[in-house]
Amino acid sequence: MLSDGGSHTRDRVELAVSDPSQLAALRDWMSGQPGVDVAVVAGTPGPGELGVLDVLVVLAGSSGVVGAIRTLPDFIRSRRSGIRIETTVDGQPFVLDATNVDEVMPILERLLDD
């Protein structure tokens, strides 16, 4: 969690998209959510990785992050190609795609609601 400089605490969730050409579309999609700030930042390479893709950072209060995450199934289903979105919540990695989004979303929402 991050402080916005005032008395409000904000949650931060990073989203990586399997198709880099869809990152701007996801940024625009998430930017339309009330109370949510979105930025594209350079990803951090893992051990042995030479380069990484940019990631989308979603910053909002708890309910804003949950609301933004709840829109991901609609975004995924609106894409023509098989897109995957990767995120980590409470140290637990998740991959969302058209085949598993209905199973993964309830787990993700529970973790974000805590």
Tab-separated table of N, CA, C and O in Angstrom:
chain	number	residue	atom	x	y	z
A	1	MET	N	0.835	-1.183	0.000
A	1	MET	CA	0.000	0.000	0.000
A	1	MET	C	0.875	1.239	0.000
A	1	MET	O	1.959	1.249	0.547
A	2	LEU	N	0.386	2.282	-0.595
A	2	LEU	CA	1.108	3.537	-0.689
A	2	LEU	C	0.247	4.663	-0.167
A	2	LEU	O	-0.963	4.650	-0.303
A	3	SER	N	0.890	5.672	0.399
A	3	SER	CA	0.165	6.857	0.819
A	3	SER	C	0.185	7.849	-0.329
A	3	SER	O	1.176	7.970	-1.037
A	4	ASP	N	-0.903	8.565	-0.522
A	4	ASP	CA	-0.951	9.550	-1.603
A	4	ASP	C	-0.494	10.930	-1.125
A	4	ASP	O	-0.724	11.927	-1.777
A	5	GLY	N	0.163	10.962	0.033
A	5	GLY	CA	0.644	12.228	0.559
A	5	GLY	C	-0.310	12.816	1.574
A	5	GLY	O	0.048	13.672	2.349
A	6	GLY	N	-1.533	12.366	1.584
A	6	GLY	CA	-2.529	12.817	2.550
A	6	GLY	C	-2.800	11.693	3.526
A	6	GLY	O	-1.926	10.912	3.868
A	7	SER	N	-4.023	11.595	3.949
A	7	SER	CA	-4.366	10.565	4.922
A	7	SER	C	-4.895	9.300	4.252
A	7	SER	O	-5.298	8.377	4.929
A	8	HIS	N	-4.911	9.267	2.918
A	8	HIS	CA	-5.472	8.132	2.206
A	8	HIS	C	-4.394	7.117	1.857
A	8	HIS	O	-3.318	7.470	1.406
A	9	THR	N	-4.691	5.853	2.059
A	9	THR	CA	-3.806	4.781	1.671
A	9	THR	C	-4.312	4.206	0.360
A	9	THR	O	-5.506	4.018	0.174
A	10	ARG	N	-3.383	3.953	-0.533
A	10	ARG	CA	-3.763	3.454	-1.851
A	10	ARG	C	-3.086	2.115	-2.099
A	10	ARG	O	-1.942	1.912	-1.716
A	11	ASP	N	-3.809	1.221	-2.761
A	11	ASP	CA	-3.271	-0.068	-3.149
A	11	ASP	C	-2.664	0.049	-4.538
A	11	ASP	O	-3.137	0.816	-5.373
A	12	ARG	N	-1.641	-0.760	-4.769
A	12	ARG	CA	-0.958	-0.779	-6.064
A	12	ARG	C	-0.982	-2.202	-6.596
A	12	ARG	O	-0.611	-3.140	-5.892
A	13	VAL	N	-1.442	-2.336	-7.830
A	13	VAL	CA	-1.455	-3.625	-8.505
A	13	VAL	C	-0.790	-3.432	-9.854
A	13	VAL	O	-1.085	-2.478	-10.568
A	14	GLU	N	0.138	-4.329	-10.197
A	14	GLU	CA	0.789	-4.283	-11.493
A	14	GLU	C	0.192	-5.356	-12.393
A	14	GLU	O	-0.038	-6.478	-11.956
A	15	LEU	N	-0.040	-4.989	-13.649
A	15	LEU	CA	-0.605	-5.907	-14.630
A	15	LEU	C	0.336	-5.980	-15.826
A	15	LEU	O	0.714	-4.945	-16.383
A	16	ALA	N	0.724	-7.188	-16.202
A	16	ALA	CA	1.541	-7.407	-17.394
A	16	ALA	C	0.666	-8.082	-18.439
A	16	ALA	O	-0.084	-9.005	-18.131
A	17	VAL	N	0.757	-7.616	-19.673
A	17	VAL	CA	-0.087	-8.117	-20.754
A	17	VAL	C	0.774	-8.950	-21.707
A	17	VAL	O	1.876	-8.533	-22.079
A	18	SER	N	0.265	-10.116	-22.097
A	18	SER	CA	1.026	-11.009	-22.980
A	18	SER	C	1.270	-10.401	-24.354
A	18	SER	O	2.241	-10.732	-25.008
A	19	ASP	N	0.399	-9.521	-24.795
A	19	ASP	CA	0.537	-8.858	-26.093
A	19	ASP	C	0.815	-7.379	-25.837
A	19	ASP	O	-0.098	-6.622	-25.493
A	20	PRO	N	2.078	-6.954	-25.984
A	20	PRO	CA	2.434	-5.559	-25.677
A	20	PRO	C	1.600	-4.534	-26.448
A	20	PRO	O	1.412	-3.423	-25.972
A	21	SER	N	1.078	-4.913	-27.603
A	21	SER	CA	0.272	-3.956	-28.370
A	21	SER	C	-1.056	-3.658	-27.692
A	21	SER	O	-1.739	-2.704	-28.058
A	22	GLN	N	-1.435	-4.456	-26.697
A	22	GLN	CA	-2.697	-4.251	-25.981
A	22	GLN	C	-2.535	-3.431	-24.698
A	22	GLN	O	-3.511	-3.130	-24.020
A	23	LEU	N	-1.299	-3.067	-24.364
A	23	LEU	CA	-1.054	-2.333	-23.114
A	23	LEU	C	-1.754	-0.972	-23.108
A	23	LEU	O	-2.371	-0.595	-22.109
A	24	ALA	N	-1.694	-0.246	-24.213
A	24	ALA	CA	-2.358	1.068	-24.272
A	24	ALA	C	-3.870	0.910	-24.153
A	24	ALA	O	-4.529	1.709	-23.469
A	25	ALA	N	-4.425	-0.131	-24.776
A	25	ALA	CA	-5.869	-0.367	-24.684
A	25	ALA	C	-6.267	-0.689	-23.243
A	25	ALA	O	-7.285	-0.194	-22.749
A	26	LEU	N	-5.455	-1.487	-22.553
A	26	LEU	CA	-5.742	-1.812	-21.152
A	26	LEU	C	-5.607	-0.564	-20.285
A	26	LEU	O	-6.424	-0.337	-19.392
A	27	ARG	N	-4.602	0.260	-20.553
A	27	ARG	CA	-4.438	1.515	-19.805
A	27	ARG	C	-5.681	2.390	-19.967
A	27	ARG	O	-6.223	2.901	-18.986
A	28	ASP	N	-6.151	2.534	-21.194
A	28	ASP	CA	-7.343	3.346	-21.440
A	28	ASP	C	-8.558	2.753	-20.748
A	28	ASP	O	-9.387	3.469	-20.188
A	29	TRP	N	-8.682	1.433	-20.789
A	29	TRP	CA	-9.802	0.722	-20.155
A	29	TRP	C	-9.810	0.993	-18.650
A	29	TRP	O	-10.838	1.337	-18.078
A	30	MET	N	-8.656	0.825	-18.023
A	30	MET	CA	-8.560	1.011	-16.574
A	30	MET	C	-8.695	2.481	-16.175
A	30	MET	O	-9.204	2.784	-15.105
A	31	SER	N	-8.245	3.386	-17.016
A	31	SER	CA	-8.331	4.813	-16.710
A	31	SER	C	-9.774	5.278	-16.600
A	31	SER	O	-10.048	6.293	-15.967
A	32	GLY	N	-10.693	4.556	-17.211
A	32	GLY	CA	-12.100	4.915	-17.155
A	32	GLY	C	-12.777	4.564	-15.845
A	32	GLY	O	-13.938	4.909	-15.629
A	33	GLN	N	-12.050	3.908	-14.944
A	33	GLN	CA	-12.630	3.516	-13.659
A	33	GLN	C	-12.521	4.669	-12.667
A	33	GLN	O	-11.471	5.299	-12.558
A	34	PRO	N	-13.592	4.961	-11.928
A	34	PRO	CA	-13.551	6.080	-10.976
A	34	PRO	C	-12.563	5.839	-9.833
A	34	PRO	O	-12.468	4.737	-9.311
A	35	GLY	N	-11.806	6.886	-9.497
A	35	GLY	CA	-10.883	6.823	-8.366
A	35	GLY	C	-9.630	6.018	-8.615
A	35	GLY	O	-8.916	5.662	-7.683
A	36	VAL	N	-9.336	5.724	-9.885
A	36	VAL	CA	-8.192	4.886	-10.230
A	36	VAL	C	-7.184	5.704	-11.027
A	36	VAL	O	-7.538	6.389	-11.972
A	37	ASP	N	-5.919	5.644	-10.619
A	37	ASP	CA	-4.829	6.229	-11.389
A	37	ASP	C	-4.074	5.092	-12.055
A	37	ASP	O	-3.846	4.042	-11.442
A	38	VAL	N	-3.691	5.299	-13.301
A	38	VAL	CA	-3.041	4.252	-14.076
A	38	VAL	C	-1.790	4.827	-14.724
A	38	VAL	O	-1.806	5.959	-15.212
A	39	ALA	N	-0.707	4.052	-14.719
A	39	ALA	CA	0.531	4.475	-15.374
A	39	ALA	C	1.210	3.264	-15.998
A	39	ALA	O	1.088	2.146	-15.489
A	40	VAL	N	1.909	3.499	-17.076
A	40	VAL	CA	2.726	2.460	-17.694
A	40	VAL	C	4.153	2.678	-17.208
A	40	VAL	O	4.686	3.786	-17.290
A	41	VAL	N	4.759	1.626	-16.653
A	41	VAL	CA	6.126	1.701	-16.143
A	41	VAL	C	6.933	0.533	-16.688
A	41	VAL	O	6.375	-0.487	-17.095
A	42	ALA	N	8.236	0.693	-16.678
A	42	ALA	CA	9.115	-0.389	-17.114
A	42	ALA	C	9.048	-1.520	-16.101
A	42	ALA	O	9.083	-1.285	-14.892
A	43	GLY	N	8.925	-2.719	-16.591
A	43	GLY	CA	8.904	-3.891	-15.721
A	43	GLY	C	10.284	-4.147	-15.144
A	43	GLY	O	11.286	-3.589	-15.599
A	44	THR	N	10.349	-4.989	-14.135
A	44	THR	CA	11.606	-5.356	-13.500
A	44	THR	C	12.009	-6.740	-13.974
A	44	THR	O	11.216	-7.677	-13.859
A	45	PRO	N	13.230	-6.875	-14.520
A	45	PRO	CA	13.634	-8.197	-14.993
A	45	PRO	C	13.837	-9.175	-13.840
A	45	PRO	O	14.294	-8.798	-12.763
A	46	GLY	N	13.446	-10.406	-14.081
A	46	GLY	CA	13.663	-11.460	-13.103
A	46	GLY	C	15.073	-12.008	-13.254
A	46	GLY	O	15.807	-11.627	-14.165
A	47	PRO	N	15.464	-12.916	-12.369
A	47	PRO	CA	16.795	-13.508	-12.463
A	47	PRO	C	17.004	-14.175	-13.829
A	47	PRO	O	16.170	-14.935	-14.278
A	48	GLY	N	18.100	-13.825	-14.490
A	48	GLY	CA	18.432	-14.420	-15.775
A	48	GLY	C	17.719	-13.812	-16.966
A	48	GLY	O	17.938	-14.221	-18.098
A	49	GLU	N	16.834	-12.824	-16.746
A	49	GLU	CA	16.123	-12.172	-17.848
A	49	GLU	C	16.909	-10.950	-18.319
A	49	GLU	O	17.396	-10.168	-17.505
A	50	LEU	N	17.023	-10.804	-19.627
A	50	LEU	CA	17.746	-9.668	-20.182
A	50	LEU	C	16.866	-8.440	-20.332
A	50	LEU	O	17.306	-7.320	-20.146
A	51	GLY	N	15.633	-8.633	-20.683
A	51	GLY	CA	14.726	-7.512	-20.881
A	51	GLY	C	13.343	-7.869	-20.401
A	51	GLY	O	13.031	-9.039	-20.194
A	52	VAL	N	12.537	-6.869	-20.197
A	52	VAL	CA	11.168	-7.101	-19.743
A	52	VAL	C	10.229	-6.163	-20.469
A	52	VAL	O	10.642	-5.154	-21.025
A	53	LEU	N	8.982	-6.512	-20.442
A	53	LEU	CA	7.953	-5.676	-21.037
A	53	LEU	C	7.485	-4.645	-20.027
A	53	LEU	O	7.635	-4.817	-18.818
A	54	ASP	N	6.913	-3.574	-20.526
A	54	ASP	CA	6.311	-2.584	-19.645
A	54	ASP	C	5.119	-3.206	-18.933
A	54	ASP	O	4.511	-4.164	-19.419
A	55	VAL	N	4.796	-2.675	-17.777
A	55	VAL	CA	3.635	-3.129	-17.019
A	55	VAL	C	2.729	-1.941	-16.743
A	55	VAL	O	3.155	-0.785	-16.790
A	56	LEU	N	1.491	-2.252	-16.452
A	56	LEU	CA	0.507	-1.240	-16.107
A	56	LEU	C	0.356	-1.231	-14.596
A	56	LEU	O	0.126	-2.275	-13.986
A	57	VAL	N	0.516	-0.073	-13.981
A	57	VAL	CA	0.351	0.073	-12.541
A	57	VAL	C	-1.004	0.716	-12.286
A	57	VAL	O	-1.306	1.783	-12.826
A	58	VAL	N	-1.821	0.044	-11.487
A	58	VAL	CA	-3.130	0.557	-11.092
A	58	VAL	C	-3.014	0.974	-9.635
A	58	VAL	O	-2.634	0.176	-8.785
A	59	LEU	N	-3.336	2.221	-9.356
A	59	LEU	CA	-3.204	2.777	-8.017
A	59	LEU	C	-4.544	3.369	-7.612
A	59	LEU	O	-5.094	4.221	-8.320
A	60	ALA	N	-5.090	2.878	-6.497
A	60	ALA	CA	-6.398	3.353	-6.038
A	60	ALA	C	-6.613	2.892	-4.610
A	60	ALA	O	-5.868	2.073	-4.089
A	61	GLY	N	-7.671	3.397	-3.999
A	61	GLY	CA	-8.088	2.866	-2.714
A	61	GLY	C	-8.554	1.430	-2.918
A	61	GLY	O	-8.765	0.989	-4.052
A	62	SER	N	-8.706	0.702	-1.841
A	62	SER	CA	-9.081	-0.717	-1.935
A	62	SER	C	-10.263	-0.975	-2.840
A	62	SER	O	-10.219	-1.827	-3.716
A	63	SER	N	-11.345	-0.232	-2.646
A	63	SER	CA	-12.536	-0.490	-3.442
A	63	SER	C	-12.303	-0.130	-4.905
A	63	SER	O	-12.854	-0.771	-5.802
A	64	GLY	N	-11.475	0.876	-5.171
A	64	GLY	CA	-11.164	1.247	-6.546
A	64	GLY	C	-10.373	0.183	-7.264
A	64	GLY	O	-10.622	-0.127	-8.429
A	65	VAL	N	-9.400	-0.409	-6.573
A	65	VAL	CA	-8.604	-1.485	-7.169
A	65	VAL	C	-9.488	-2.692	-7.443
A	65	VAL	O	-9.435	-3.281	-8.521
A	66	VAL	N	-10.319	-3.056	-6.478
A	66	VAL	CA	-11.221	-4.204	-6.674
A	66	VAL	C	-12.147	-3.937	-7.855
A	66	VAL	O	-12.338	-4.805	-8.714
A	67	GLY	N	-12.705	-2.732	-7.930
A	67	GLY	CA	-13.587	-2.389	-9.040
A	67	GLY	C	-12.877	-2.455	-10.377
A	67	GLY	O	-13.423	-2.964	-11.366
A	68	ALA	N	-11.642	-1.958	-10.428
A	68	ALA	CA	-10.877	-1.993	-11.673
A	68	ALA	C	-10.561	-3.432	-12.070
A	68	ALA	O	-10.707	-3.811	-13.237
A	69	ILE	N	-10.161	-4.253	-11.115
A	69	ILE	CA	-9.840	-5.655	-11.398
A	69	ILE	C	-11.082	-6.395	-11.889
A	69	ILE	O	-10.993	-7.255	-12.766
A	70	ARG	N	-12.226	-6.050	-11.345
A	70	ARG	CA	-13.472	-6.714	-11.767
A	70	ARG	C	-13.820	-6.446	-13.228
A	70	ARG	O	-14.620	-7.170	-13.814
A	71	THR	N	-13.233	-5.425	-13.830
A	71	THR	CA	-13.502	-5.143	-15.239
A	71	THR	C	-12.602	-5.957	-16.178
A	71	THR	O	-12.836	-5.968	-17.384
A	72	LEU	N	-11.592	-6.622	-15.627
A	72	LEU	CA	-10.653	-7.367	-16.477
A	72	LEU	C	-11.318	-8.457	-17.325
A	72	LEU	O	-10.956	-8.615	-18.494
A	73	PRO	N	-12.280	-9.230	-16.790
A	73	PRO	CA	-12.909	-10.240	-17.662
A	73	PRO	C	-13.536	-9.625	-18.917
A	73	PRO	O	-13.402	-10.184	-20.012
A	74	ASP	N	-14.187	-8.482	-18.772
A	74	ASP	CA	-14.792	-7.832	-19.935
A	74	ASP	C	-13.723	-7.386	-20.925
A	74	ASP	O	-13.897	-7.505	-22.140
A	75	PHE	N	-12.601	-6.875	-20.412
A	75	PHE	CA	-11.510	-6.471	-21.294
A	75	PHE	C	-10.966	-7.671	-22.054
A	75	PHE	O	-10.795	-7.633	-23.267
A	76	ILE	N	-10.691	-8.751	-21.334
A	76	ILE	CA	-10.130	-9.956	-21.959
A	76	ILE	C	-11.073	-10.488	-23.030
A	76	ILE	O	-10.655	-10.828	-24.137
A	77	ARG	N	-12.352	-10.553	-22.717
A	77	ARG	CA	-13.328	-11.089	-23.672
A	77	ARG	C	-13.520	-10.179	-24.884
A	77	ARG	O	-13.953	-10.630	-25.936
A	78	SER	N	-13.216	-8.893	-24.741
A	78	SER	CA	-13.400	-7.954	-25.850
A	78	SER	C	-12.248	-8.014	-26.859
A	78	SER	O	-12.351	-7.427	-27.932
A	79	ARG	N	-11.185	-8.684	-26.525
A	79	ARG	CA	-10.027	-8.776	-27.415
A	79	ARG	C	-10.238	-9.896	-28.425
A	79	ARG	O	-10.821	-10.931	-28.110
A	80	ARG	N	-9.734	-9.721	-29.616
A	80	ARG	CA	-9.862	-10.742	-30.663
A	80	ARG	C	-8.902	-11.900	-30.448
A	80	ARG	O	-9.213	-13.036	-30.725
A	81	SER	N	-7.712	-11.583	-30.002
A	81	SER	CA	-6.705	-12.629	-29.836
A	81	SER	C	-6.721	-13.150	-28.402
A	81	SER	O	-7.293	-12.537	-27.513
A	82	GLY	N	-6.088	-14.271	-28.202
A	82	GLY	CA	-5.981	-14.841	-26.857
A	82	GLY	C	-4.986	-14.048	-26.041
A	82	GLY	O	-3.779	-14.238	-26.147
A	83	ILE	N	-5.478	-13.161	-25.224
A	83	ILE	CA	-4.625	-12.296	-24.408
A	83	ILE	C	-4.566	-12.836	-22.986
A	83	ILE	O	-5.535	-13.394	-22.485
A	84	ARG	N	-3.408	-12.690	-22.362
A	84	ARG	CA	-3.227	-13.075	-20.960
A	84	ARG	C	-2.789	-11.849	-20.183
A	84	ARG	O	-2.002	-11.048	-20.671
A	85	ILE	N	-3.306	-11.730	-18.961
A	85	ILE	CA	-2.899	-10.656	-18.068
A	85	ILE	C	-2.351	-11.307	-16.816
A	85	ILE	O	-3.004	-12.144	-16.199
A	86	GLU	N	-1.120	-10.933	-16.465
A	86	GLU	CA	-0.467	-11.487	-15.285
A	86	GLU	C	-0.406	-10.421	-14.196
A	86	GLU	O	-0.130	-9.258	-14.473
A	87	THR	N	-0.646	-10.840	-12.964
A	87	THR	CA	-0.544	-9.943	-11.814
A	87	THR	C	-0.123	-10.752	-10.597
A	87	THR	O	-0.194	-11.975	-10.594
A	88	THR	N	0.322	-10.055	-9.574
A	88	THR	CA	0.660	-10.685	-8.298
A	88	THR	C	-0.063	-9.916	-7.204
A	88	THR	O	0.031	-8.694	-7.138
A	89	VAL	N	-0.801	-10.631	-6.374
A	89	VAL	CA	-1.525	-10.028	-5.259
A	89	VAL	C	-1.122	-10.781	-3.996
A	89	VAL	O	-1.210	-12.011	-3.954
A	90	ASP	N	-0.681	-10.045	-2.994
A	90	ASP	CA	-0.209	-10.635	-1.734
A	90	ASP	C	0.824	-11.729	-1.977
A	90	ASP	O	0.804	-12.787	-1.358
A	91	GLY	N	1.722	-11.493	-2.925
A	91	GLY	CA	2.789	-12.428	-3.215
A	91	GLY	C	2.379	-13.639	-4.036
A	91	GLY	O	3.193	-14.500	-4.321
A	92	GLN	N	1.135	-13.711	-4.419
A	92	GLN	CA	0.621	-14.852	-5.168
A	92	GLN	C	0.401	-14.441	-6.627
A	92	GLN	O	-0.393	-13.551	-6.909
A	93	PRO	N	1.111	-15.094	-7.576
A	93	PRO	CA	0.946	-14.733	-8.985
A	93	PRO	C	-0.348	-15.309	-9.573
A	93	PRO	O	-0.777	-16.397	-9.206
A	94	PHE	N	-0.949	-14.544	-10.466
A	94	PHE	CA	-2.168	-14.967	-11.163
A	94	PHE	C	-2.014	-14.684	-12.641
A	94	PHE	O	-1.429	-13.676	-13.026
A	95	VAL	N	-2.568	-15.570	-13.457
A	95	VAL	CA	-2.648	-15.359	-14.889
A	95	VAL	C	-4.116	-15.447	-15.260
A	95	VAL	O	-4.793	-16.427	-14.956
A	96	LEU	N	-4.612	-14.401	-15.890
A	96	LEU	CA	-6.006	-14.364	-16.339
A	96	LEU	C	-6.032	-14.464	-17.849
A	96	LEU	O	-5.306	-13.755	-18.540
A	97	ASP	N	-6.864	-15.352	-18.366
A	97	ASP	CA	-7.100	-15.411	-19.806
A	97	ASP	C	-8.548	-15.842	-20.026
A	97	ASP	O	-9.291	-16.081	-19.073
A	98	ALA	N	-8.946	-15.922	-21.267
A	98	ALA	CA	-10.348	-16.217	-21.583
A	98	ALA	C	-10.787	-17.583	-21.068
A	98	ALA	O	-11.958	-17.793	-20.771
A	99	THR	N	-9.842	-18.515	-20.897
A	99	THR	CA	-10.226	-19.864	-20.476
A	99	THR	C	-10.354	-20.026	-18.965
A	99	THR	O	-11.004	-20.945	-18.503
A	100	ASN	N	-9.720	-19.138	-18.181
A	100	ASN	CA	-9.738	-19.336	-16.729
A	100	ASN	C	-10.289	-18.165	-15.929
A	100	ASN	O	-10.342	-18.215	-14.705
A	101	VAL	N	-10.692	-17.089	-16.585
A	101	VAL	CA	-11.053	-15.861	-15.879
A	101	VAL	C	-12.200	-16.077	-14.885
A	101	VAL	O	-12.193	-15.500	-13.796
A	102	ASP	N	-13.162	-16.928	-15.213
A	102	ASP	CA	-14.286	-17.156	-14.304
A	102	ASP	C	-13.866	-17.907	-13.041
A	102	ASP	O	-14.500	-17.776	-11.996
A	103	GLU	N	-12.789	-18.686	-13.123
A	103	GLU	CA	-12.292	-19.417	-11.953
A	103	GLU	C	-11.345	-18.569	-11.105
A	103	GLU	O	-11.341	-18.656	-9.885
A	104	VAL	N	-10.523	-17.747	-11.764
A	104	VAL	CA	-9.494	-16.982	-11.063
A	104	VAL	C	-10.048	-15.724	-10.401
A	104	VAL	O	-9.613	-15.337	-9.315
A	105	MET	N	-11.020	-15.074	-11.022
A	105	MET	CA	-11.521	-13.796	-10.501
A	105	MET	C	-12.020	-13.867	-9.054
A	105	MET	O	-11.681	-12.991	-8.260
A	106	PRO	N	-12.798	-14.886	-8.652
A	106	PRO	CA	-13.243	-14.914	-7.252
A	106	PRO	C	-12.079	-14.975	-6.258
A	106	PRO	O	-12.122	-14.341	-5.199
A	107	ILE	N	-11.022	-15.689	-6.600
A	107	ILE	CA	-9.837	-15.781	-5.720
A	107	ILE	C	-9.158	-14.427	-5.633
A	107	ILE	O	-8.826	-13.946	-4.554
A	108	LEU	N	-8.979	-13.805	-6.783
A	108	LEU	CA	-8.342	-12.496	-6.846
A	108	LEU	C	-9.130	-11.452	-6.065
A	108	LEU	O	-8.567	-10.677	-5.293
A	109	GLU	N	-10.431	-11.450	-6.230
A	109	GLU	CA	-11.283	-10.495	-5.512
A	109	GLU	C	-11.208	-10.706	-4.001
A	109	GLU	O	-11.156	-9.745	-3.236
A	110	ARG	N	-11.186	-11.967	-3.560
A	110	ARG	CA	-11.077	-12.253	-2.129
A	110	ARG	C	-9.784	-11.700	-1.557
A	110	ARG	O	-9.755	-11.107	-0.483
A	111	LEU	N	-8.681	-11.883	-2.278
A	111	LEU	CA	-7.389	-11.389	-1.809
A	111	LEU	C	-7.374	-9.864	-1.762
A	111	LEU	O	-6.822	-9.275	-0.840
A	112	LEU	N	-7.976	-9.222	-2.743
A	112	LEU	CA	-8.000	-7.765	-2.774
A	112	LEU	C	-8.938	-7.177	-1.723
A	112	LEU	O	-8.712	-6.070	-1.249
A	113	ASP	N	-9.988	-7.904	-1.369
A	113	ASP	CA	-10.936	-7.410	-0.366
A	113	ASP	C	-10.373	-7.454	1.042
A	113	ASP	O	-10.851	-6.765	1.928
A	114	ASP	N	-9.349	-8.286	1.264
A	114	ASP	CA	-8.781	-8.421	2.615
A	114	ASP	C	-8.071	-7.182	3.062
A	114	ASP	O	-7.560	-6.412	2.390
